[in-house]
Short mmCIF file of C-alpha atoms in Angstrom, two decimals:
data_model
loop_
_atom_site.label_atom_id
_atom_site.label_comp_id
_atom_site.label_asym_id
_atom_site.label_seq_id
_atom_site.Cartn_x
_atom_site.Cartn_y
_atom_site.Cartn_z
CA MET A 24 1.51 -26.36 4.07
CA ARG A 25 2.81 -24.87 0.91
CA LEU A 26 0.38 -23.07 -1.33
CA ASN A 27 0.56 -22.91 -5.08
CA ASN A 28 -0.51 -20.03 -7.58
CA THR A 29 0.56 -17.27 -5.27
CA GLY A 30 3.24 -14.77 -4.97
CA ALA A 31 2.65 -14.57 -1.06
CA TRP A 32 5.35 -14.81 1.30
CA GLN A 33 4.79 -18.09 3.28
CA PRO A 34 6.11 -19.47 6.41
CA GLY A 35 9.25 -21.50 5.88
CA ASP A 36 10.44 -18.93 3.34
CA PRO A 37 13.47 -16.70 4.43
CA PRO A 38 12.08 -13.80 6.87
CA GLY A 39 14.75 -11.39 5.67
CA ASN A 40 14.33 -8.31 8.01
CA ARG A 41 10.68 -9.11 8.85
CA ARG A 42 9.41 -9.45 12.34
CA PHE A 43 5.92 -11.01 13.43
CA ILE A 44 3.71 -10.35 16.42
CA THR A 45 0.46 -12.05 16.84
CA THR A 46 -1.84 -9.38 17.78
CA HIS A 47 -5.11 -11.32 18.07
CA PRO A 48 -4.87 -14.98 18.75
CA ALA A 49 -7.65 -17.26 17.73
CA GLU A 50 -9.36 -17.04 21.20
CA ALA A 51 -9.37 -13.15 21.08
CA PRO A 52 -9.99 -12.28 17.40
CA LEU A 53 -10.02 -8.75 15.74
CA PRO A 54 -13.62 -7.59 15.45
CA LEU A 55 -14.35 -6.22 12.10
CA ARG A 56 -16.76 -3.69 10.81
CA CYS A 57 -18.30 -6.15 8.43
CA GLY A 58 -19.62 -8.00 11.58
CA ARG A 59 -17.11 -10.97 11.49
CA ASN A 60 -14.14 -11.65 13.69
CA LEU A 61 -10.60 -12.41 12.21
CA GLY A 62 -8.25 -14.58 14.15
CA PRO A 63 -5.42 -15.44 14.45
CA VAL A 64 -4.05 -12.15 13.36
CA THR A 65 -0.46 -11.89 12.85
CA MET A 66 1.22 -8.53 11.61
CA ALA A 67 4.49 -8.34 9.75
CA TYR A 68 6.91 -5.44 10.17
CA GLU A 69 10.32 -4.09 9.74
CA SER A 70 12.22 -1.53 11.70
CA TRP A 71 15.39 0.49 11.43
CA GLY A 72 17.03 2.56 14.03
CA ALA A 73 16.85 2.32 17.87
CA LEU A 74 13.88 2.97 19.84
CA ALA A 75 14.56 5.67 22.40
CA PRO A 76 14.21 4.60 26.08
CA ASP A 77 11.11 6.86 26.41
CA ARG A 78 9.82 5.51 22.91
CA SER A 79 9.23 9.19 21.71
CA ASN A 80 11.18 8.86 18.42
CA ALA A 81 9.08 6.13 16.64
CA VAL A 82 7.94 7.02 13.04
CA LEU A 83 5.32 4.87 11.41
CA ILE A 84 5.35 4.51 7.46
CA LEU A 85 2.56 2.96 5.90
CA PRO A 86 2.85 1.67 2.15
CA PRO A 87 0.83 1.63 -0.88
CA LEU A 88 -1.39 -1.38 -1.97
CA THR A 89 0.96 -3.59 -3.40
CA MET A 90 4.16 -2.68 -1.51
CA ASN A 91 5.40 -4.43 1.48
CA SER A 92 7.39 -3.68 4.75
CA HIS A 93 10.70 -3.84 2.98
CA ALA A 94 11.18 -0.06 2.43
CA ALA A 95 14.91 0.16 3.29
CA GLY A 96 17.66 -2.21 2.97
CA PRO A 97 19.20 -4.35 0.40
CA ALA A 98 17.79 -7.26 -1.62
CA GLY A 99 18.58 -10.73 -0.47
CA PRO A 100 17.00 -13.77 1.18
CA GLY A 101 13.48 -12.89 1.87
CA HIS A 102 13.53 -9.76 -0.13
CA ARG A 103 13.32 -9.82 -3.87
CA ALA A 104 14.34 -6.33 -4.29
CA GLU A 105 16.05 -3.55 -2.47
CA GLY A 106 13.81 -1.19 -0.14
CA TRP A 107 11.28 0.68 -2.18
CA TRP A 108 12.15 4.01 -0.26
CA ASN A 109 15.81 3.16 0.25
CA SER A 110 17.01 6.63 -0.55
CA LEU A 111 14.80 8.17 2.15
CA ILE A 112 15.16 5.91 5.09
CA GLY A 113 18.53 5.48 6.72
CA PRO A 114 21.45 7.18 8.56
CA GLY A 115 21.61 10.85 7.54
CA LYS A 116 18.46 10.33 5.11
CA ALA A 117 15.14 11.96 5.34
CA VAL A 118 13.97 9.61 7.92
CA ASP A 119 17.11 9.64 9.81
CA THR A 120 17.74 6.42 11.59
CA ASN A 121 20.41 7.75 13.88
CA ARG A 122 17.53 9.81 15.23
CA PHE A 123 14.32 7.84 14.72
CA HIS A 124 13.00 4.32 14.99
CA ALA A 125 11.35 3.68 11.74
CA VAL A 126 8.53 1.09 11.53
CA VAL A 127 6.95 -0.17 8.27
CA ILE A 128 3.91 -2.51 8.44
CA ASN A 129 2.67 -4.87 6.02
CA ASN A 130 -1.06 -4.29 5.37
CA LEU A 131 -3.55 -6.49 7.11
CA GLY A 132 -5.09 -8.41 4.32
CA GLY A 133 -1.73 -8.32 2.31
CA CYS A 134 0.52 -11.23 1.42
CA ASP A 135 4.15 -10.36 2.76
CA GLY A 136 3.82 -11.77 6.30
CA SER A 137 0.68 -10.13 7.75
CA THR A 138 -2.56 -12.21 7.77
CA GLY A 139 -4.23 -12.12 4.52
CA PRO A 140 -6.21 -14.75 2.41
CA ALA A 141 -3.12 -16.79 1.61
CA SER A 142 -2.67 -17.13 5.46
CA LEU A 143 -3.88 -20.29 7.48
CA ASP A 144 -6.82 -20.01 9.76
CA ALA A 145 -6.87 -21.53 13.16
CA GLU A 146 -7.53 -25.06 11.60
CA GLY A 147 -4.58 -24.79 9.29
CA ARG A 148 -6.63 -24.13 6.14
CA PRO A 149 -5.95 -21.20 3.83
CA TRP A 150 -8.52 -18.50 4.31
CA ALA A 151 -8.74 -17.98 0.39
CA SER A 152 -12.36 -16.96 -0.52
CA ARG A 153 -13.51 -17.08 3.21
CA PHE A 154 -11.27 -14.12 4.15
CA PRO A 155 -13.60 -11.42 5.43
CA ALA A 156 -14.11 -7.76 3.87
CA LEU A 157 -11.99 -5.22 5.37
CA GLU A 158 -12.28 -1.50 6.14
CA ILE A 159 -9.32 1.08 6.47
CA ARG A 160 -10.39 1.31 10.33
CA ASP A 161 -10.05 -2.66 10.62
CA GLN A 162 -6.54 -2.36 9.36
CA VAL A 163 -5.69 0.47 11.65
CA ASP A 164 -7.04 -1.33 14.57
CA ALA A 165 -4.63 -4.14 13.86
CA GLU A 166 -1.70 -1.68 13.30
CA ALA A 167 -2.59 -0.09 16.70
CA ALA A 168 -2.49 -3.49 18.38
CA LEU A 169 0.98 -3.85 16.99
CA ALA A 170 2.07 -0.59 18.27
CA ASP A 171 0.67 -1.57 21.78
CA ALA A 172 2.71 -4.69 21.58
CA LEU A 173 5.89 -2.69 20.66
CA GLY A 174 5.10 -0.30 23.57
CA ILE A 175 4.70 2.83 21.30
CA GLU A 176 1.99 4.83 22.67
CA ARG A 177 2.56 7.82 20.50
CA TRP A 178 4.22 8.21 17.09
CA HIS A 179 6.57 11.13 16.33
CA ALA A 180 5.16 10.99 12.82
CA VAL A 181 2.92 8.91 10.66
CA VAL A 182 3.64 8.90 6.96
CA GLY A 183 1.43 7.27 4.36
CA MET A 184 1.20 7.25 0.59
CA SER A 185 -1.56 6.34 -1.83
CA ILE A 186 -4.01 3.92 0.07
CA GLY A 187 -1.42 3.83 2.87
CA GLY A 188 -2.11 7.54 3.33
CA ALA A 189 -5.81 6.59 3.97
CA ARG A 190 -4.54 4.47 6.77
CA ALA A 191 -2.20 7.28 8.07
CA LEU A 192 -5.13 9.68 7.99
CA GLU A 193 -7.29 7.18 10.02
CA TRP A 194 -4.55 7.02 12.68
CA ALA A 195 -4.87 10.71 12.96
CA VAL A 196 -8.63 10.85 12.95
CA SER A 197 -9.41 7.95 15.46
CA ARG A 198 -6.39 8.39 17.55
CA PRO A 199 -5.26 11.80 17.50
CA ASP A 200 -3.51 11.50 20.99
CA ARG A 201 -1.04 8.93 19.22
CA VAL A 202 0.04 11.07 16.25
CA ASP A 203 2.31 14.07 16.58
CA ARG A 204 3.07 14.76 12.88
CA LEU A 205 1.41 13.61 9.77
CA LEU A 206 2.48 13.42 6.26
CA LEU A 207 0.03 12.39 3.52
CA VAL A 208 1.45 11.62 -0.09
CA ALA A 209 -0.77 11.16 -3.12
CA ALA A 210 -3.71 10.46 -0.70
CA ALA A 211 -7.31 11.31 -0.33
CA ALA A 212 -10.08 11.39 2.31
CA ARG A 213 -12.23 9.28 -0.07
CA THR A 214 -11.86 7.48 -3.24
CA TRP A 215 -12.57 9.39 -6.24
CA ILE A 216 -14.93 8.24 -9.12
CA GLU A 217 -12.38 7.76 -11.70
CA GLN A 218 -10.06 5.69 -9.46
CA ALA A 219 -13.16 3.60 -8.31
CA GLY A 220 -13.58 2.90 -11.97
CA GLN A 221 -10.13 1.63 -12.44
CA LEU A 222 -10.43 -0.68 -9.37
CA HIS A 223 -13.76 -2.11 -10.57
CA ILE A 224 -12.05 -2.99 -13.73
CA GLU A 225 -9.05 -4.54 -12.12
CA LEU A 226 -11.43 -6.67 -9.96
CA GLU A 227 -13.48 -7.80 -12.85
CA LEU A 228 -10.30 -8.87 -14.77
CA ILE A 229 -9.19 -11.12 -11.88
CA GLN A 230 -12.45 -12.56 -11.06
CA ARG A 231 -13.44 -13.37 -14.67
CA ASP A 232 -10.26 -15.18 -15.22
CA PRO A 233 -11.34 -18.85 -15.85
CA HIS A 234 -8.57 -19.92 -13.46
CA PHE A 235 -9.85 -17.79 -10.43
CA HIS A 236 -12.09 -20.46 -9.15
CA GLY A 237 -14.05 -18.23 -6.91
CA GLY A 238 -10.65 -17.66 -5.20
CA GLU A 239 -10.09 -21.25 -4.42
CA PHE A 240 -7.09 -21.85 -6.46
CA TYR A 241 -4.23 -22.47 -3.88
CA HIS A 242 -4.81 -26.39 -3.80
CA LEU A 243 -4.55 -26.58 -7.66
CA PRO A 244 -1.49 -27.58 -9.59
CA GLU A 245 1.03 -24.76 -10.07
CA GLY A 246 0.13 -22.80 -13.02
CA CYS A 247 -3.78 -23.18 -12.65
CA GLY A 248 -4.31 -19.97 -10.90
CA PRO A 249 -5.65 -16.57 -12.29
CA ARG A 250 -2.33 -15.47 -13.80
CA THR A 251 -3.81 -13.83 -16.88
CA GLY A 252 -6.45 -11.77 -15.08
CA SER A 253 -4.23 -10.61 -12.35
CA ALA A 254 -1.24 -9.68 -14.66
CA LEU A 255 -3.75 -7.68 -17.06
CA ALA A 256 -5.35 -5.85 -13.98
CA ARG A 257 -1.84 -4.84 -12.86
CA SER A 258 -0.85 -3.91 -16.50
CA PHE A 259 -4.06 -1.74 -16.78
CA SER A 260 -3.38 -0.05 -13.55
CA HIS A 261 0.53 0.48 -14.24
CA MET A 262 -0.36 2.20 -17.69
CA ARG A 263 -2.91 4.59 -16.13
CA TYR A 264 -0.71 5.61 -13.25
CA GLY A 265 1.55 7.19 -15.64
CA THR A 266 0.93 9.98 -17.90
CA GLU A 267 1.18 10.67 -21.74
CA SER A 268 4.26 12.73 -21.23
CA TYR A 269 5.76 9.93 -19.17
CA TRP A 270 5.21 7.27 -21.77
CA GLN A 271 6.31 9.61 -24.64
CA ASP A 272 9.67 10.00 -22.85
CA ARG A 273 9.94 6.33 -22.52
CA PHE A 274 8.47 4.88 -25.80
CA GLY A 275 7.72 7.84 -28.03
CA GLY A 276 9.54 10.28 -30.00
CA GLU A 277 11.09 9.51 -33.39
CA ALA A 278 10.95 5.71 -32.64
CA TRP A 279 7.16 5.92 -32.23
CA ASN A 280 6.92 7.92 -35.56
CA GLN A 281 9.51 6.06 -37.78
CA ASP A 282 9.06 2.60 -36.58
CA PRO A 283 5.67 2.45 -35.05
CA ASP A 284 5.07 -1.19 -35.25
CA GLY A 285 8.22 -1.74 -33.25
CA ALA A 286 7.62 0.86 -30.71
CA HIS A 287 4.01 -0.35 -30.11
CA ASP A 288 5.78 -3.92 -29.59
CA ARG A 289 8.02 -2.81 -27.10
CA PHE A 290 5.49 -0.63 -25.30
CA ARG A 291 3.06 -3.60 -25.18
CA ALA A 292 5.90 -6.08 -24.06
CA TYR A 293 6.94 -3.60 -21.27
CA VAL A 294 3.34 -2.95 -19.86
CA LEU A 295 2.50 -6.62 -19.86
CA ALA A 296 5.67 -7.58 -18.24
CA GLN A 297 4.81 -5.32 -15.37
CA GLY A 298 1.68 -7.41 -14.78
CA ASP A 299 3.66 -10.58 -14.94
CA LYS A 300 5.96 -9.14 -12.31
CA LEU A 301 3.19 -8.50 -9.82
CA TRP A 302 1.85 -12.08 -10.27
CA GLU A 303 5.20 -13.42 -9.21
CA ARG A 304 5.34 -11.29 -5.94
CA PHE A 305 1.69 -10.71 -5.04
CA ASP A 306 -1.37 -12.87 -4.17
CA ALA A 307 -4.53 -12.39 -6.32
CA ASN A 308 -6.89 -12.77 -3.42
CA SER A 309 -4.94 -10.08 -1.44
CA ASN A 310 -5.22 -7.95 -4.43
CA LEU A 311 -9.03 -8.39 -4.52
CA VAL A 312 -9.24 -7.81 -0.72
CA LEU A 313 -7.13 -4.59 -0.59
CA SER A 314 -8.47 -3.32 -3.84
CA GLU A 315 -12.23 -3.67 -2.33
CA THR A 316 -10.86 -1.95 0.88
CA ALA A 317 -9.68 0.88 -1.27
CA LEU A 318 -12.96 1.32 -3.04
CA ARG A 319 -14.79 1.73 0.26
CA ALA A 320 -12.16 3.95 1.63
CA THR A 321 -13.58 7.24 2.89
CA VAL A 322 -12.64 8.80 6.27
CA GLY A 323 -16.31 9.89 6.46
CA ARG A 324 -17.60 6.20 6.68
CA GLY A 325 -19.52 5.67 10.13
CA ARG A 326 -18.98 9.38 10.80
CA ALA A 327 -21.18 12.55 10.23
CA SER A 328 -19.23 13.57 7.20
CA VAL A 329 -15.60 13.75 5.75
CA ASP A 330 -15.40 17.34 6.99
CA ASP A 331 -16.32 16.27 10.33
CA ALA A 332 -13.51 13.45 10.42
CA LEU A 333 -10.89 15.88 9.11
CA ALA A 334 -11.63 18.21 11.86
CA GLN A 335 -10.68 15.64 14.43
CA VAL A 336 -6.99 15.72 13.32
CA THR A 337 -4.62 17.51 15.85
CA ALA A 338 -1.32 16.39 14.20
CA ARG A 339 1.00 18.98 12.51
CA THR A 340 0.00 17.88 8.95
CA HIS A 341 1.55 18.27 5.59
CA VAL A 342 -0.05 17.06 2.44
CA VAL A 343 1.79 16.45 -0.87
CA GLY A 344 0.25 15.59 -4.19
CA PHE A 345 1.32 15.66 -7.94
CA THR A 346 -0.07 17.69 -10.79
CA THR A 347 -0.49 14.83 -13.03
CA ASP A 348 -1.99 12.21 -10.52
CA ARG A 349 -5.19 10.73 -11.81
CA ALA A 350 -5.67 8.31 -8.98
CA TYR A 351 -5.50 10.73 -6.26
CA PRO A 352 -5.75 14.17 -8.06
CA PRO A 353 -4.60 17.55 -6.60
CA ALA A 354 -7.99 18.37 -5.73
CA ALA A 355 -8.04 15.57 -3.44
CA GLN A 356 -5.01 16.93 -1.48
CA ARG A 357 -6.46 20.33 -1.40
CA GLU A 358 -9.56 18.87 0.08
CA LEU A 359 -7.27 17.27 2.83
CA ALA A 360 -5.41 20.42 3.59
CA ALA A 361 -8.77 22.53 3.74
CA GLY A 362 -10.32 20.18 6.16
CA ILE A 363 -7.31 19.68 8.52
CA LYS A 364 -6.57 22.64 10.82
CA GLY A 365 -3.26 24.19 9.99
CA ALA A 366 -2.43 21.62 7.17
CA THR A 367 -0.52 22.77 3.93
CA ALA A 368 -1.09 21.27 0.72
CA HIS A 369 2.31 21.06 -1.52
CA ILE A 370 1.23 20.10 -5.14
CA LEU A 371 4.48 19.30 -7.09
CA GLU A 372 5.02 19.64 -10.89
CA THR A 373 6.00 16.10 -12.47
CA ASP A 374 4.93 14.23 -15.34
CA LEU A 375 5.20 10.81 -13.34
CA GLY A 376 1.57 10.87 -12.29
CA HIS A 377 0.64 8.69 -9.12
CA TYR A 378 4.12 7.17 -9.29
CA GLY A 379 5.75 10.34 -8.28
CA PHE A 380 6.54 9.13 -4.79
CA MET A 381 7.96 5.94 -6.06
CA LEU A 382 10.00 6.94 -9.20
CA ALA A 383 11.12 10.24 -7.90
CA PRO A 384 11.43 10.09 -4.06
CA HIS A 385 13.47 13.19 -4.08
CA LEU A 386 10.48 15.25 -4.80
CA VAL A 387 8.88 14.09 -1.55
CA GLU A 388 12.25 14.33 0.40
CA PRO A 389 12.04 18.10 1.57
CA TYR A 390 8.61 17.51 2.91
CA LEU A 391 9.51 14.25 4.73
CA ARG A 392 12.43 15.98 6.42
CA LEU A 393 9.97 19.00 7.32
CA THR A 394 7.72 16.57 8.82
CA MET A 395 10.33 14.82 10.74
CA GLY A 396 11.55 18.11 12.25
#
């Protein structure tokens, strides 16, 4: 069954380097914190480097909200772009695949092979608006089931950035015996208020699109989905994740002063194009589910407090933040480092804002190598 109006990877598309494991069949579903069960659950992942006979060299890398499992490797069938951390994963690189077995998992609730709203339920219908609300802990439960299926009892290191960092942190809090080393990049123990405000606006933009139809748009003719709202939501977040200095470097200067109309037109066209690109590769319902999960993300949920949760971490931990990050500001990384025994916060100077770990991976490289050991 082919779905319309979605950028989701669908069965029948080239798998590329993806591999798939059904961690929870329909008859043994994944119990969720919202009180519902989800099944069947299939998790998509990619891996590089050989797994050692004793399985001691496995590294888990958890991507941000809209990124997929293709962190390394070329573009090609099944992969629209080269790996988003291509410069950091591979032979001789920071995650040296001559030494380590690197695993990158597509988020539960996402749209690049793992079960999400554009997936089919046990009866062959797309989940769409019926897809349940997820917590970070639900996603990590699914990831842990995948690790069990792969025979990986303990990770040499778990690395996460942005909301992927929240999942990495949850691994270290709820399963400290399975995480030896931890690297948290542009992450936080809880969603900060300004970031929550951005997510609320993005959610409204998608849901108020007249073509959203309450999330039931997969059966409609192609072109009848919430493209405008989804694209505007992405354009808004893309603009906010940058900084004034970054945008000045790209679109400002003399051109901004001497030809303001032309400069404004170029900037507007660029920002709107980023939204259109996301629509082409991502699913609007997955965007909603994952953004709502990010809104609820606090490691203190269901525990005595954030401090109590952070105190459970036993992994050797490094925390990296960026001076100009408005989504997860440096204070968030300092909170993490203060709460995790022996952790160190590294706040890096850059004008790239939250996108520092994507646009300038060389900034993260020394701390990734330090974490790998």
